[in-house]
Coordinates of C-alpha atoms and ligand atoms in Angstrom, one line a residue:
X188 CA 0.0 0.0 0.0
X189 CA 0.8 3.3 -0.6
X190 CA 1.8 6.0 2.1
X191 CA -2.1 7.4 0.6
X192 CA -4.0 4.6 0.4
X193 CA -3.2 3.7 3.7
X194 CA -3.9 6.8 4.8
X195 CA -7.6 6.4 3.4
X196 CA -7.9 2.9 3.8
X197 CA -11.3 2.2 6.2
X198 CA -11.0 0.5 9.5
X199 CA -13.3 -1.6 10.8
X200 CA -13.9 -1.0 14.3
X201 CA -13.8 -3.6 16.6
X202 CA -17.6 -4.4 17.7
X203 CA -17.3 -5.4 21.6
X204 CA -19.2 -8.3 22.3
X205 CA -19.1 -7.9 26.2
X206 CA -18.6 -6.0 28.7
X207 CA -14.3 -4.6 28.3
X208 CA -11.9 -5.3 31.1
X209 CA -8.6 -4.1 30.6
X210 CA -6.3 -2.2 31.6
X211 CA -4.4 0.3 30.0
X212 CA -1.3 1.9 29.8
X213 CA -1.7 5.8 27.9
X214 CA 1.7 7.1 26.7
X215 CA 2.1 11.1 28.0
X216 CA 0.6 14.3 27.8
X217 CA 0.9 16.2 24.4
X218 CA 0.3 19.3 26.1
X219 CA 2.7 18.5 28.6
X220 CA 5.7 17.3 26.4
X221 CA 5.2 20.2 24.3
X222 CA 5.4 22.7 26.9
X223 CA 8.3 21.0 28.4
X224 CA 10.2 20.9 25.4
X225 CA 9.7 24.8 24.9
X226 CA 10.7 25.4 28.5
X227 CA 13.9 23.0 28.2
X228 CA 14.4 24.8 25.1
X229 CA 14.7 28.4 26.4
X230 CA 16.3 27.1 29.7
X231 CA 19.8 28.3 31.1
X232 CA 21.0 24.1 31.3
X233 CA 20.4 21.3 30.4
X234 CA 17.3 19.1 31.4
X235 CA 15.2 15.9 31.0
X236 CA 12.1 14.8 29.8
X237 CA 10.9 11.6 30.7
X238 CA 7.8 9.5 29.8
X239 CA 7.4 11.8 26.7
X240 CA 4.9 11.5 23.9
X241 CA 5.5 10.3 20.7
X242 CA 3.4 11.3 18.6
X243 CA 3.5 13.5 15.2
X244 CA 2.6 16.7 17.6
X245 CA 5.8 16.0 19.8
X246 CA 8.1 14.9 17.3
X247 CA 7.6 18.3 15.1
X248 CA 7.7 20.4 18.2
X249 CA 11.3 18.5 18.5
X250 CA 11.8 18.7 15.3
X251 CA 11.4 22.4 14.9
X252 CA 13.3 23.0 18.5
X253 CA 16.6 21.1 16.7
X254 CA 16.3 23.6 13.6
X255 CA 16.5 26.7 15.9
X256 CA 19.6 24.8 17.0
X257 CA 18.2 23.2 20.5
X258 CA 20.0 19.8 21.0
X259 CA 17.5 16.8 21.5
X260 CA 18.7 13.5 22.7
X261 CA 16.4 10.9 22.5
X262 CA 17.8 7.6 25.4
X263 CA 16.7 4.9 27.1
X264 CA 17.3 5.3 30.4
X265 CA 18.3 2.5 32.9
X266 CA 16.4 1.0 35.2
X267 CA 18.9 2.7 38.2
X268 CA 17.5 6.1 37.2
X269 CA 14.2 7.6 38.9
X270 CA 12.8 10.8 38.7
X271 CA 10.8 13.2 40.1
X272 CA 9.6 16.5 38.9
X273 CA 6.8 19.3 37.7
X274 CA 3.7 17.6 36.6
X275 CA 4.8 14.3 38.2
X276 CA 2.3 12.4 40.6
X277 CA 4.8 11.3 42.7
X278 CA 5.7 8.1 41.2
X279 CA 8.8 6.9 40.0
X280 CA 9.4 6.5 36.4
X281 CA 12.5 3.4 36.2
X282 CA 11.6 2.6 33.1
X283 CA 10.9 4.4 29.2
X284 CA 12.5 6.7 27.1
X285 CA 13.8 9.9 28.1
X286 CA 15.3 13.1 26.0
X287 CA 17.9 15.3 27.2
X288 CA 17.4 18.8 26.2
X289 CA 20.8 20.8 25.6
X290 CA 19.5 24.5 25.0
X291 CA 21.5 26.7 22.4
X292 CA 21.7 29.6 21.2
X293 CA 19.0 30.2 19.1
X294 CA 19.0 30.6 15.0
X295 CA 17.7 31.2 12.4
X296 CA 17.5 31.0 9.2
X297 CA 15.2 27.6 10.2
X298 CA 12.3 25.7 8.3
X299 CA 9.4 25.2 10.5
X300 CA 6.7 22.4 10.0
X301 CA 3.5 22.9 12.2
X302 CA 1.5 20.1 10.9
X303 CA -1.8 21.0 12.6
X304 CA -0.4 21.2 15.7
X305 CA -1.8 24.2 17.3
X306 CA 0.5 24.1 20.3
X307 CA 3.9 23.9 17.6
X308 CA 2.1 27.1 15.6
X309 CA 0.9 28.8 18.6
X310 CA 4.1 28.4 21.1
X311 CA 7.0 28.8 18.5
X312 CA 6.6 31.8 16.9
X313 CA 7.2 33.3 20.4
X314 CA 10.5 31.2 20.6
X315 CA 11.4 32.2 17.4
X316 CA 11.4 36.0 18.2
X317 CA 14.2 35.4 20.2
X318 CA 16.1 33.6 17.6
X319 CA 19.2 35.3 15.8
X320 CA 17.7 35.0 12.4
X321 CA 14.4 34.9 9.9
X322 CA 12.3 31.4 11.5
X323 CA 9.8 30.3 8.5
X324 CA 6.7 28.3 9.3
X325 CA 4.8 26.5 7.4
X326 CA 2.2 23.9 7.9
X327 CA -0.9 21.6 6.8
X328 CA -3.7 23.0 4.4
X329 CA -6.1 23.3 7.6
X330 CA -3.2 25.1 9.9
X331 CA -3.3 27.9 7.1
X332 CA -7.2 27.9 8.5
X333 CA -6.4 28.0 12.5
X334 CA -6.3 31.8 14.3
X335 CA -2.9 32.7 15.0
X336 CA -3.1 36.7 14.0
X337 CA -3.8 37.2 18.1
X338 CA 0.0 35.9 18.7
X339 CA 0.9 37.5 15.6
X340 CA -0.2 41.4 16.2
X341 CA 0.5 40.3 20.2
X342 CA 4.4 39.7 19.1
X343 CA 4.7 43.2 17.1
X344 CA 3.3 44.9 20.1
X345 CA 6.2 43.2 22.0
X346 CA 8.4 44.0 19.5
X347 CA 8.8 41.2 17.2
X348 CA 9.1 41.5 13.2
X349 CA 6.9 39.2 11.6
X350 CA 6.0 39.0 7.9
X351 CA 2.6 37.2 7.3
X352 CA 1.4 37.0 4.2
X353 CA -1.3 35.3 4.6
X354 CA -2.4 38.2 7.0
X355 CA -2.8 36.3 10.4
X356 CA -2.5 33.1 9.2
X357 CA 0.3 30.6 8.3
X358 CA 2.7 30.5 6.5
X359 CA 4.8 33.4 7.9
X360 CA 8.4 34.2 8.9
X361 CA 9.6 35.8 11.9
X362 CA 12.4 37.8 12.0
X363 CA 14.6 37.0 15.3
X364 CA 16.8 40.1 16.2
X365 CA 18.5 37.7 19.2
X366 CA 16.0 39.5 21.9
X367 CA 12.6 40.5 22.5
X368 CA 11.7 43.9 24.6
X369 CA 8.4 42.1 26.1
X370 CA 6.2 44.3 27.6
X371 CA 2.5 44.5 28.2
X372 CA -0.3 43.2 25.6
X373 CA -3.7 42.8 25.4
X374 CA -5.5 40.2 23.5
X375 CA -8.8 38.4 22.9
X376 CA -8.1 34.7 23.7
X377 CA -11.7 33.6 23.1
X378 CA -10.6 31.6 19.7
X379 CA -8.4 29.5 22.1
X380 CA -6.3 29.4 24.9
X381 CA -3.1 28.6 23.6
X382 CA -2.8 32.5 22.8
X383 CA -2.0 33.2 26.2
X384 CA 0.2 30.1 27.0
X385 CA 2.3 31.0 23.6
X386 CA 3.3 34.5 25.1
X387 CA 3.5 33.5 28.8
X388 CA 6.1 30.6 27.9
X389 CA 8.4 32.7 25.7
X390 CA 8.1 35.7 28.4
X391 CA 10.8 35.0 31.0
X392 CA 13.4 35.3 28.3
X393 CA 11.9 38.5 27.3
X394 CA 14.0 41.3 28.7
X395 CA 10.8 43.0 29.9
X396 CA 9.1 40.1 30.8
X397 CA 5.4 39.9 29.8
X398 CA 2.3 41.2 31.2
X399 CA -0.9 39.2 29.3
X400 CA -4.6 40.8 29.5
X401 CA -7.5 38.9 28.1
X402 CA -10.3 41.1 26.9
X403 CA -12.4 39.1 25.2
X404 CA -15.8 37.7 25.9
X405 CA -14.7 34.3 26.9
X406 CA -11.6 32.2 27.6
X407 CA -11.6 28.4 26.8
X408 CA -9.6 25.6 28.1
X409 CA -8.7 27.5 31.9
X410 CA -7.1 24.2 32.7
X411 CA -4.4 24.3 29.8
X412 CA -3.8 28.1 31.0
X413 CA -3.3 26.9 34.8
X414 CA -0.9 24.4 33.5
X415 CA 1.0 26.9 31.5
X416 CA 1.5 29.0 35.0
X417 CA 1.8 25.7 36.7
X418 CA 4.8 24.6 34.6
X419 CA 6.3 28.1 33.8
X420 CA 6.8 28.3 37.9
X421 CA 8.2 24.5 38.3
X422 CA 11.5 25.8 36.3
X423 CA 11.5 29.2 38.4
X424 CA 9.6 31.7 36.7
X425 CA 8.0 34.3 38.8
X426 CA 4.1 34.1 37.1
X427 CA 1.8 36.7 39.2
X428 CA -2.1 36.5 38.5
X429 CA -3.9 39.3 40.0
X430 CA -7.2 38.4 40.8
X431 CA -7.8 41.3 42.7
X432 CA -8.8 44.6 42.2
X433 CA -11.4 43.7 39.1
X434 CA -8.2 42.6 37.9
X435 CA -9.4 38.4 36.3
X436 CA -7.5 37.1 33.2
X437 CA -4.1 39.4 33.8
X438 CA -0.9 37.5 33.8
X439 CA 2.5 38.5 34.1
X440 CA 5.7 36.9 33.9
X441 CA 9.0 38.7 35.5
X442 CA 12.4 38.6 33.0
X443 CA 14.7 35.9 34.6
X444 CA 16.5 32.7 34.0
X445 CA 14.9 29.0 33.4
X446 CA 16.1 26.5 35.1
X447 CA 17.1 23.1 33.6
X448 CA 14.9 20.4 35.2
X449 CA 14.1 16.5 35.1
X450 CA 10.3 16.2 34.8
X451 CA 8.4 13.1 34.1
X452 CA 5.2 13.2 31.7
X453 CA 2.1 12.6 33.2
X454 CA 0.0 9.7 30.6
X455 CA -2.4 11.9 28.4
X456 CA -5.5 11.7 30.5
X457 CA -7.6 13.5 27.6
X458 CA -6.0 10.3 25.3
X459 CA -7.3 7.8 28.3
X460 CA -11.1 9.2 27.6
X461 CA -11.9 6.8 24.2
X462 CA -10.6 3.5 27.0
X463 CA -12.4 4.8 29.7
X464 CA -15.5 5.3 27.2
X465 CA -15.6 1.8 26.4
X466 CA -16.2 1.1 30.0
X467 CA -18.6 3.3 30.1
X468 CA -20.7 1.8 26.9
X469 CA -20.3 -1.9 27.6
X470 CA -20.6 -1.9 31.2
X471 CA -17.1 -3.2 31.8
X472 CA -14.3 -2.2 34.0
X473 CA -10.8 -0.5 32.6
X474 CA -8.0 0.5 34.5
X475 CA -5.6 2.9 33.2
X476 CA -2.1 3.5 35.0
X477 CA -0.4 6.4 36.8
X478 CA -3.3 8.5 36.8
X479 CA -2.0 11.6 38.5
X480 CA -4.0 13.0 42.0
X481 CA -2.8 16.5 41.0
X482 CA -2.8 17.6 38.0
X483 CA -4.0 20.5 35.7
X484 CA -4.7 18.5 32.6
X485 CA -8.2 18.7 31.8
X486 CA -8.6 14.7 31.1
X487 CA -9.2 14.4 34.5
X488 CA -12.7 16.1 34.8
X489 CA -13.8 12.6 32.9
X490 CA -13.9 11.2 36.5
X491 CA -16.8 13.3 36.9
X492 CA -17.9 13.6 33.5
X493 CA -18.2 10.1 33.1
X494 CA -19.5 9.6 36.5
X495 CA -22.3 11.9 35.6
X496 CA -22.9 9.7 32.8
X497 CA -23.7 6.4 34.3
X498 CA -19.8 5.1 35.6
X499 CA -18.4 5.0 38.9
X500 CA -14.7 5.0 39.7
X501 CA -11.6 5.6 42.2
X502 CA -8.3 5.9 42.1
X503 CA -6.4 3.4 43.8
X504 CA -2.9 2.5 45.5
X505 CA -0.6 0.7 43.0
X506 CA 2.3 -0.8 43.8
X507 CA 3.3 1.7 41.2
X508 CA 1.7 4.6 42.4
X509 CA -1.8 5.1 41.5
X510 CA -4.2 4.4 39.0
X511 CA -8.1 4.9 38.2
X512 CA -10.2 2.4 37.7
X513 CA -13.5 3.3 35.9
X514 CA -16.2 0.9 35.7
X515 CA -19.3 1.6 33.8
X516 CA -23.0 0.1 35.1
X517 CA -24.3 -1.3 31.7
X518 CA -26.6 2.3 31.8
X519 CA -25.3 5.4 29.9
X520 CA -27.3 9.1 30.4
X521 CA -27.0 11.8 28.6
X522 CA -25.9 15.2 30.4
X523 CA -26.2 18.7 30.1
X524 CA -22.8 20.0 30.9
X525 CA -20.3 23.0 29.9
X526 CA -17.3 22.0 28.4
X527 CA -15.7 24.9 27.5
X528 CA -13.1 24.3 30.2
X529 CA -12.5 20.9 28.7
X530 CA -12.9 21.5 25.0
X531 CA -10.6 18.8 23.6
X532 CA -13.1 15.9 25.4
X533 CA -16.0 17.2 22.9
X534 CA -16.3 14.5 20.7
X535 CA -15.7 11.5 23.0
X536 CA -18.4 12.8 25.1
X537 CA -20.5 13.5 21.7
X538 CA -19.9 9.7 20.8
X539 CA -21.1 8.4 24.5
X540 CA -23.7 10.6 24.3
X541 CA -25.1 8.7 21.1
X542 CA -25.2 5.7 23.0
X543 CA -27.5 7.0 25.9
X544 CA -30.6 6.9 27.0
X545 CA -31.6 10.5 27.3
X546 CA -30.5 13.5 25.5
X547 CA -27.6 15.7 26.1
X548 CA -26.7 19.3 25.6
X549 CA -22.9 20.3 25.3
X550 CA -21.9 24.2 25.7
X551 CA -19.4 26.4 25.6
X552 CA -17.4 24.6 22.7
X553 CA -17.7 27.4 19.6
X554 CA -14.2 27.4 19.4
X555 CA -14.1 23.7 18.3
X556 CA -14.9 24.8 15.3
X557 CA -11.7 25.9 14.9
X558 CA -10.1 23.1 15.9
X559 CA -8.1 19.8 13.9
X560 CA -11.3 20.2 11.8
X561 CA -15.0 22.2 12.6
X562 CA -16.1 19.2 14.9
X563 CA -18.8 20.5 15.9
X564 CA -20.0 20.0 12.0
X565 CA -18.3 16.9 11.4
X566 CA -19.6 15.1 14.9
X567 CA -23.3 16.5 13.8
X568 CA -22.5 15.1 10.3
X569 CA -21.1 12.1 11.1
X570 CA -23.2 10.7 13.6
X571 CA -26.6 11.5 12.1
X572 CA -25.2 9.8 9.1
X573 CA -25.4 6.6 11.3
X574 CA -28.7 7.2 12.1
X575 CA -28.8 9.9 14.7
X576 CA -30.1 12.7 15.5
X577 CA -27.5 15.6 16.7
X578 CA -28.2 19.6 16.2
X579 CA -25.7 22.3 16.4
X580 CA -26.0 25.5 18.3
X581 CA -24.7 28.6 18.7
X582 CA -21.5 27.0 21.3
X583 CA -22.1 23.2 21.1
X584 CA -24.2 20.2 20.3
X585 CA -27.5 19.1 21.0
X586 CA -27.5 14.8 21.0
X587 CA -30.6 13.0 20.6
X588 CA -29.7 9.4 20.9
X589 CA -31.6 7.2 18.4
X590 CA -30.5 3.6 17.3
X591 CA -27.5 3.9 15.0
X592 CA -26.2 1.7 12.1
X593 CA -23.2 0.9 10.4
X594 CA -21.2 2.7 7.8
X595 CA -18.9 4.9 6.8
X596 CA -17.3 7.7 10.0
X597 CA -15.1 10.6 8.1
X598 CA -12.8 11.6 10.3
X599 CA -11.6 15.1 8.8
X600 CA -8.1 14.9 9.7
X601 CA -9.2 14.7 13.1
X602 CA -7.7 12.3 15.9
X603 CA -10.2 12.7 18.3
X604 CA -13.1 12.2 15.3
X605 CA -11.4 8.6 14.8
X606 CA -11.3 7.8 18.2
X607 CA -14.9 9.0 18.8
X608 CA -15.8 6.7 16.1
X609 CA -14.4 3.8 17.4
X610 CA -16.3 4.3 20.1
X611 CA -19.3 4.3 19.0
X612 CA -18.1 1.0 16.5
X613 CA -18.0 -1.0 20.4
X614 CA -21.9 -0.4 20.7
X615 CA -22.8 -0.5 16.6
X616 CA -22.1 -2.8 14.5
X617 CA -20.4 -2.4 11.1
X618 CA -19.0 1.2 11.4
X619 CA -15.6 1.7 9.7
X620 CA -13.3 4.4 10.4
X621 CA -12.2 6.6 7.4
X622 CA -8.0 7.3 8.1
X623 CA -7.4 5.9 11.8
X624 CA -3.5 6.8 11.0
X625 CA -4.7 10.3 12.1
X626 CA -4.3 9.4 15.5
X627 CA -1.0 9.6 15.2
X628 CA -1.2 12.9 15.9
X629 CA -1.6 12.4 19.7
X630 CA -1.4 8.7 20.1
X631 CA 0.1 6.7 17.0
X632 CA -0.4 3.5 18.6
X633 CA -4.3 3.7 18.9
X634 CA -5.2 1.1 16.7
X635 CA -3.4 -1.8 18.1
X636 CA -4.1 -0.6 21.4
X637 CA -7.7 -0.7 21.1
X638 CA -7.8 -4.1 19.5
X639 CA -5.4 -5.1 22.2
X640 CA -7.6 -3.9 25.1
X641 CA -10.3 -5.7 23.4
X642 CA -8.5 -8.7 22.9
X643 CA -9.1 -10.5 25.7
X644 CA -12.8 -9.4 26.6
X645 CA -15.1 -8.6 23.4
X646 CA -14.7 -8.4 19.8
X647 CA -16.0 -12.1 19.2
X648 CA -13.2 -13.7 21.2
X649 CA -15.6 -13.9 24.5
X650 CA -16.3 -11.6 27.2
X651 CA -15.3 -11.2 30.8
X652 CA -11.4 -11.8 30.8
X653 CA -9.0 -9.2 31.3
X654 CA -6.6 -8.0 29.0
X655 CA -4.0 -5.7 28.8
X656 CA -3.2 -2.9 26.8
X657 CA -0.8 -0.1 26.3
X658 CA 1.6 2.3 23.7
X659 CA 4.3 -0.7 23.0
X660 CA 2.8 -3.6 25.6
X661 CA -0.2 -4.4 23.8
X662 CA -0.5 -8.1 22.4
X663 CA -2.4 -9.3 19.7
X664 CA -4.9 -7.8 17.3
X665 CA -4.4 -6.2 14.1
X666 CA -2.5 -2.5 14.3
X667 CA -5.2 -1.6 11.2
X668 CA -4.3 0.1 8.4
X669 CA -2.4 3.6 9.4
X670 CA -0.9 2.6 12.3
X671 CA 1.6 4.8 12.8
X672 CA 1.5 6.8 9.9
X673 CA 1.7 10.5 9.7
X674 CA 4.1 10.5 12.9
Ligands
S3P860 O1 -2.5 24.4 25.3 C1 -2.8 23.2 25.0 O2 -2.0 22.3 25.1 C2 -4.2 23.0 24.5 C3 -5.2 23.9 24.6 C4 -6.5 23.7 24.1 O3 -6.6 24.5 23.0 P1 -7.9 25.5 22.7 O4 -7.9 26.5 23.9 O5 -7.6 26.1 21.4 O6 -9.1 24.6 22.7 C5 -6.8 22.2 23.8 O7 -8.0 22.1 23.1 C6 -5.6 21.7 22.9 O8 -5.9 20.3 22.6 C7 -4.4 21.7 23.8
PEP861 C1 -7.4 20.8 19.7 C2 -6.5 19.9 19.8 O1 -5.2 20.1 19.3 P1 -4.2 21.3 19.0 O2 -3.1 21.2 20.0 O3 -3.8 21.1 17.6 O4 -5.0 22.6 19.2 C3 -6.7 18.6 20.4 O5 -5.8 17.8 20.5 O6 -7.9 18.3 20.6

């Protein structure tokens, strides 16, 4: 097969035919790693990164680090070494890969890929201000699509020479002059939130520091913002949010050195949701490994999400560390619940919410339509094509389960539309998934570890037995067409 046909090729999702009980190891945070990498990146020595992701989103933020002249080392650590650090939950990690980050000087010229990563086209043009030299990025046909004149016009303010031609939109160089003045800046982050973590990260090395106001009428995705702050402060930055005074949604970040550190990468909790889904939908029991009990990833509101929505679950001791177990009751509900905290779990709740037996309303999620693809159309489209019946509004989705049937799920480009679909091909019969290789945008291993997970407990070989799963430990089952591909 061709690099394109295999891209297109249809996968037939695995139909459970019992309750799932598995459990299942999720590789780490995207949103993590690529912070971390940024931070390691501008840092005044060397650090790790341990546990990282994989995945086409990581490996172009590394990617594009290395051509501003950051040196990457990916190792295997031995078992002797350990770690602690920001974002950890206390465990230690003995085991997995782990990249040193050597920070440089950085230069341009450099070529830039984005992909569609919105954290690489969001969080680098910051970086690259403070490059010696012109930084060109470029990216997919849909990244030319995604809002990035906020950072844009937000970097000139600070200083920065940019040229877009494209006017706010990909491609576009910027012009490093070797320093940035920083300063104060005002922007409307209601398109998405990684506007204000792309200037906050950048902003220690800025010789003013930053100061970040948010004027517009609403902010998505507070947790990814919180973890920005979080993380900026774990390598020493001084991040000051005045709450005060009528003062919400003002951040600012004091000029100073970053430190070097060795952080371990929480798993991607938002990645766990399609595993702990399929608890939820066949009324079986899935345990997924080194869930965190702090943490500012917004995965974690599936506890009560999903608990809301007919599950029960608790996270428990490990000799390990901890884990969640999630355990579904054979009865799904629909919900009416705000998201816009937790965009990024939109269509995994959409697909549950297709299975239920009463109707849900999701809010606050008119950004999505800027997202990977508009999935607020392409969840509407997609699953009334199988029979539904789903409505968009002005900020989300209105989901009126009906009985579904097989066929055909697009996926747009879209990791979280594959895994959605999958989903929904546990409960329904005969769905195939249009391109599951675009998972390899967060999680490349998806395919075989969803037929791994199943392996042991539906999907025609019987129900009831446990089975593991897990990026790298999963046995059995077919990795699918597109496993892999487009990493
Ligand atoms: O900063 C981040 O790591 C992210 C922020 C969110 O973006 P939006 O605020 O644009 O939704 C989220 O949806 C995305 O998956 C990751
Ligand atoms: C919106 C997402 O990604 P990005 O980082 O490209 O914005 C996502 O992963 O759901």
């Amino acid at each position: 097969m061709t690099e394109s046909s295999v891209q297109s090729a249809l996968w037939p999702a695995p139909h459970a035919t019992g309750a799932v009980e598995a459990t299942v190891t999720v590789p780490g945070s995207k949103s993590v790693t690529n912070r971390a990498l940024v931070l390691a990146a501008l840092a005044a020595e060397p650090g790790w990164l341990r546990r990282p992701l994989r995945s086409r989103d990581t490996l172009l933020m590394a990617d594009a680090l290395r051509a501003m002249g950051v040196g990457i080392e990916e190792t295997i650590p031995s078992s002797s070494q350990t770690s602690r650090g920001m974002g950890d939950s206390g465990q230690a990690a003995t085991t997995g890969e782990a990249w040193r980050i050597i920070p440089a000087g950085l230069h341009g010229p450099a070529e830039i890929g984005v992909g569609n990563a919105g954290t690489v086209m969001r969080f680098l043009p910051p970086v690259a201000a403070l490059a010696d030299g012109p930084v060109h990025f470029d990216g997919d046909p849909r990244s030319y699509e995604r809002p990035l004149g906020v950072v844009i016009e937000a970097l000139r303010t600070l200083g920065a020479r940019i040229d877009d031609e494209n006017r706010g939109c990909l491609p576009l160089t910027v012009h490093g002059g070797g320093a940035l003045d920083g300063g104060r800046v005002e922007i409307d982050a209601s398109a998405s939130s990684q506007f204000v973590s792309a200037l906050l990260l950048s902003a220690p090395r800025y010789n003013q520091g930053v100061e970040v106001r948010h004027v517009g009428p609403v902010l998505p995705s507070m947790p990814h913002i919180r973890m920005t702050v979080d993380m900026l402060r774990a390598v020493g930055a001084q991040v000051d949010e005045p709450e005060t005074g009528g003062e919400r949604n003002v951040w600012r970040v004091t000029s100073g050195a970053v430190l070097g550190r060795d952080l371990t990468v929480e798993p991607d909790l938002s990645n766990a949701q399609p595993f702990l889904a399929a608890a939820l939908v066949t009324g079986g029991r899935v345990t997924i490994p080194d869930w965190p009990t702090r943490t500012t990833q917004p995965g974690d509101a599936l506890r009560s999400l999903f608990t809301r929505m007919g599950g029960s679950c608790g996270i428990v001791s490990t000799s390990d560390g901890t884990a969640l177990t999630f355990a579904g009751s054979g009865r799904v509900h629909g919900i009416d619940a705000d998201l816009s905290e937790v965009g990024e779990l939109t269509p995994g709740i959409a697909a549950v919410a297709a299975l239920a037996d009463s109707p849900s309303t999701l809010r606050g999620v008119a950004h999505l339509r800027l997202h990977e693809t508009d999935r607020l159309a392409a969840l509407t489209k997609e699953i009334n094509e199988l029979g539904g019946d789903v409505t968009e509004t002005a900020d989300g989705l209105v989901i009126r389960p009906r009985p579904l049937h097989g066929g055909v799920f697009h996926t747009y480009d879209d990791h979280r539309m594959a895994t959605a679909g999958a989903v929904l091909g546990l409960v329904v019969p005969g769905i195939e998934i249009e391109n599951v290789g675009t998972t390899a945008k967060t999680l490349p291993d998806f395919p075989r570890m969803w037929t791994g997970m199943l392996a042991g407990s539906g999907s025609g070989s019987g129900s009831g037995s446990r089975s593991e799963a897990g990026s790298g430990s999963a046995s059995g089952g077919d990795p699918g067409p597109g496993a892999g591909a487009g990493a």
